[in-house]
Amino acid sequence: MPAPGSAEEARWFAFATDLARSMTGRIDILGLVNEVFIDTMPQDLEPANGGDAPMVVFLERLADHLQQAKLEGRAGAPLVLYAGGFTRLDLPRMQRSPTVAALAHWLSTSPEIAGVDLHLHQPTPPGASAPGLLLDRGELPR
């Protein structure tokens, strides 16, 4: 993850803003991350000394940046942000993860985030489908 306030972080934020702006009028929801626990380097998921994991800090800062950019969805409505990409929450290691806890807390309390993206990655019974699941923040357990 880029360091907070670094030139690299600014480039990543500009990329995200430019990409979202290129989709103006065509999307209603922007997911900030796909599968955070699969696509992120292990060291970026480890909590720093007395703080949150670099990925959580980055996502918090990215959400704030995108909200300040005043992005628009379809019909000129504000672009709604979702985050998460939680996978395999059925596993004890995920249930005990301080990064899962920190990310879940942020997602349930952040005014910038409207909902959570769950990628369950559960075994699918034959003949069944396994779509992703999006939850509005109000549907999260407290």
mmCIF file of C-alpha atoms in Angstrom:
data_model
loop_
_atom_site.group_PDB
_atom_site.id
_atom_site.type_symbol
_atom_site.label_atom_id
_atom_site.label_comp_id
_atom_site.label_asym_id
_atom_site.label_seq_id
_atom_site.Cartn_x
_atom_site.Cartn_y
_atom_site.Cartn_z
ATOM 1 C CA MET A 1 0.000 0.000 0.000
ATOM 2 C CA PRO A 2 1.195 3.496 -0.645
ATOM 3 C CA ALA A 3 2.053 5.566 2.403
ATOM 4 C CA PRO A 4 -0.649 8.028 3.455
ATOM 5 C CA GLY A 5 -0.020 11.409 1.840
ATOM 6 C CA SER A 6 2.610 10.049 -0.555
ATOM 7 C CA ALA A 7 2.909 10.851 -4.253
ATOM 8 C CA GLU A 8 2.110 7.209 -4.991
ATOM 9 C CA GLU A 9 -1.121 7.427 -2.998
ATOM 10 C CA ALA A 10 -2.040 10.608 -4.903
ATOM 11 C CA ARG A 11 -1.518 8.752 -8.207
ATOM 12 C CA TRP A 12 -3.731 5.864 -7.063
ATOM 13 C CA PHE A 13 -6.430 8.291 -5.896
ATOM 14 C CA ALA A 14 -6.269 10.178 -9.209
ATOM 15 C CA PHE A 15 -6.611 6.905 -11.111
ATOM 16 C CA ALA A 16 -9.687 5.919 -9.071
ATOM 17 C CA THR A 17 -11.252 9.356 -9.510
ATOM 18 C CA ASP A 18 -10.574 9.427 -13.258
ATOM 19 C CA LEU A 19 -11.981 5.914 -13.676
ATOM 20 C CA ALA A 20 -15.136 6.757 -11.728
ATOM 21 C CA ARG A 21 -15.595 9.986 -13.687
ATOM 22 C CA SER A 22 -15.276 8.052 -16.950
ATOM 23 C CA MET A 23 -18.322 6.054 -15.805
ATOM 24 C CA THR A 24 -20.450 9.099 -14.917
ATOM 25 C CA GLY A 25 -24.085 8.433 -15.737
ATOM 26 C CA ARG A 26 -23.550 4.702 -16.278
ATOM 27 C CA ILE A 27 -23.174 3.278 -12.768
ATOM 28 C CA ASP A 28 -24.962 3.715 -9.438
ATOM 29 C CA ILE A 29 -22.513 1.968 -7.097
ATOM 30 C CA LEU A 30 -18.733 1.944 -6.972
ATOM 31 C CA GLY A 31 -17.097 -0.930 -5.100
ATOM 32 C CA LEU A 32 -13.803 0.238 -3.633
ATOM 33 C CA VAL A 33 -12.203 -3.178 -3.514
ATOM 34 C CA ASN A 34 -12.991 -6.580 -4.956
ATOM 35 C CA GLU A 35 -11.632 -9.369 -2.754
ATOM 36 C CA VAL A 36 -9.530 -7.561 -0.192
ATOM 37 C CA PHE A 37 -8.367 -10.712 1.618
ATOM 38 C CA ILE A 38 -7.345 -12.456 -1.607
ATOM 39 C CA ASP A 39 -6.011 -9.554 -3.697
ATOM 40 C CA THR A 40 -4.002 -7.765 -0.996
ATOM 41 C CA MET A 41 -0.408 -8.505 -0.068
ATOM 42 C CA PRO A 42 -0.233 -10.209 3.363
ATOM 43 C CA GLN A 43 1.850 -7.420 4.907
ATOM 44 C CA ASP A 44 -0.843 -4.893 3.980
ATOM 45 C CA LEU A 45 -3.428 -6.891 5.947
ATOM 46 C CA GLU A 46 -1.394 -6.966 9.160
ATOM 47 C CA PRO A 47 -2.280 -4.300 11.728
ATOM 48 C CA ALA A 48 0.493 -1.768 12.269
ATOM 49 C CA ASN A 49 1.792 -1.124 15.781
ATOM 50 C CA GLY A 50 -1.268 0.050 17.676
ATOM 51 C CA GLY A 51 -3.199 0.804 14.509
ATOM 52 C CA ASP A 52 -5.144 -0.591 11.620
ATOM 53 C CA ALA A 53 -3.813 -2.588 8.700
ATOM 54 C CA PRO A 54 -2.424 -0.493 5.818
ATOM 55 C CA MET A 55 -5.259 -1.711 3.543
ATOM 56 C CA VAL A 56 -7.912 -0.455 5.968
ATOM 57 C CA VAL A 57 -6.179 2.929 6.268
ATOM 58 C CA PHE A 58 -5.900 3.156 2.474
ATOM 59 C CA LEU A 59 -9.578 2.317 1.921
ATOM 60 C CA GLU A 60 -10.664 4.871 4.525
ATOM 61 C CA ARG A 61 -8.582 7.559 2.820
ATOM 62 C CA LEU A 62 -9.754 6.506 -0.663
ATOM 63 C CA ALA A 63 -13.422 6.691 0.373
ATOM 64 C CA ASP A 64 -12.883 10.146 1.828
ATOM 65 C CA HIS A 65 -11.079 11.273 -1.339
ATOM 66 C CA LEU A 66 -13.829 9.950 -3.614
ATOM 67 C CA GLN A 67 -16.552 11.591 -1.528
ATOM 68 C CA GLN A 68 -14.744 14.917 -1.776
ATOM 69 C CA ALA A 69 -14.588 14.460 -5.558
ATOM 70 C CA LYS A 70 -18.414 14.695 -5.690
ATOM 71 C CA LEU A 71 -18.760 11.861 -8.204
ATOM 72 C CA GLU A 72 -22.070 11.317 -9.964
ATOM 73 C CA GLY A 73 -23.970 8.167 -10.771
ATOM 74 C CA ARG A 74 -26.926 7.813 -13.098
ATOM 75 C CA ALA A 75 -29.373 10.698 -13.364
ATOM 76 C CA GLY A 76 -26.909 13.003 -11.613
ATOM 77 C CA ALA A 77 -27.340 11.310 -8.232
ATOM 78 C CA PRO A 78 -24.272 11.075 -5.999
ATOM 79 C CA LEU A 79 -22.226 7.964 -6.706
ATOM 80 C CA VAL A 80 -22.722 5.489 -3.871
ATOM 81 C CA LEU A 81 -19.672 3.736 -2.413
ATOM 82 C CA TYR A 82 -19.579 0.129 -1.262
ATOM 83 C CA ALA A 83 -16.579 -1.720 0.096
ATOM 84 C CA GLY A 84 -15.693 -5.046 1.571
ATOM 85 C CA GLY A 85 -15.058 -7.944 -0.705
ATOM 86 C CA PHE A 86 -15.227 -10.200 2.350
ATOM 87 C CA THR A 87 -14.475 -13.825 1.531
ATOM 88 C CA ARG A 88 -14.829 -17.006 3.590
ATOM 89 C CA LEU A 89 -16.209 -15.428 6.725
ATOM 90 C CA ASP A 90 -17.224 -18.938 7.741
ATOM 91 C CA LEU A 91 -13.586 -19.753 8.531
ATOM 92 C CA PRO A 92 -12.382 -19.312 12.122
ATOM 93 C CA ARG A 93 -9.190 -17.525 10.972
ATOM 94 C CA MET A 94 -11.320 -14.883 9.256
ATOM 95 C CA GLN A 95 -13.651 -14.577 12.243
ATOM 96 C CA ARG A 96 -10.651 -13.942 14.529
ATOM 97 C CA SER A 97 -8.854 -11.576 12.152
ATOM 98 C CA PRO A 98 -8.250 -8.104 13.602
ATOM 99 C CA THR A 99 -8.278 -6.758 10.040
ATOM 100 C CA VAL A 100 -11.726 -8.223 9.365
ATOM 101 C CA ALA A 101 -12.916 -6.645 12.628
ATOM 102 C CA ALA A 102 -11.372 -3.252 11.776
ATOM 103 C CA LEU A 103 -12.770 -3.272 8.249
ATOM 104 C CA ALA A 104 -16.232 -4.361 9.431
ATOM 105 C CA HIS A 105 -16.242 -1.629 12.096
ATOM 106 C CA TRP A 106 -15.270 1.033 9.562
ATOM 107 C CA LEU A 107 -17.874 -0.175 7.057
ATOM 108 C CA SER A 108 -20.623 -0.144 9.676
ATOM 109 C CA THR A 109 -19.837 3.357 10.946
ATOM 110 C CA SER A 110 -18.479 5.334 7.991
ATOM 111 C CA PRO A 111 -20.885 7.858 6.485
ATOM 112 C CA GLU A 112 -19.009 7.534 3.158
ATOM 113 C CA ILE A 113 -19.903 3.851 2.766
ATOM 114 C CA ALA A 114 -23.465 2.920 1.852
ATOM 115 C CA GLY A 115 -23.063 -0.837 1.830
ATOM 116 C CA VAL A 116 -20.895 -3.906 2.068
ATOM 117 C CA ASP A 117 -19.835 -6.296 -0.673
ATOM 118 C CA LEU A 118 -19.755 -9.920 0.448
ATOM 119 C CA HIS A 119 -18.032 -12.533 -1.695
ATOM 120 C CA LEU A 120 -19.037 -15.588 0.206
ATOM 121 C CA HIS A 121 -16.894 -18.134 -1.672
ATOM 122 C CA GLN A 122 -18.914 -20.956 -0.223
ATOM 123 C CA PRO A 123 -19.187 -24.361 -1.858
ATOM 124 C CA THR A 124 -22.196 -24.294 -4.169
ATOM 125 C CA PRO A 125 -24.598 -27.246 -4.168
ATOM 126 C CA PRO A 126 -25.161 -28.777 -7.620
ATOM 127 C CA GLY A 127 -27.764 -26.863 -9.606
ATOM 128 C CA ALA A 128 -27.613 -23.771 -7.370
ATOM 129 C CA SER A 129 -26.163 -20.391 -8.185
ATOM 130 C CA ALA A 130 -23.872 -18.422 -5.880
ATOM 131 C CA PRO A 131 -24.169 -14.717 -6.654
ATOM 132 C CA GLY A 132 -22.275 -12.054 -4.782
ATOM 133 C CA LEU A 133 -24.191 -10.336 -2.039
ATOM 134 C CA LEU A 134 -24.487 -6.607 -1.490
ATOM 135 C CA LEU A 135 -25.886 -5.298 1.785
ATOM 136 C CA ASP A 136 -26.912 -1.772 2.625
ATOM 137 C CA ARG A 137 -25.102 -0.603 5.735
ATOM 138 C CA GLY A 138 -28.395 -0.562 7.643
ATOM 139 C CA GLU A 139 -28.642 -4.324 7.169
ATOM 140 C CA LEU A 140 -25.378 -5.014 9.013
ATOM 141 C CA PRO A 141 -25.572 -6.507 12.478
ATOM 142 C CA ARG A 142 -24.662 -4.034 15.207
#
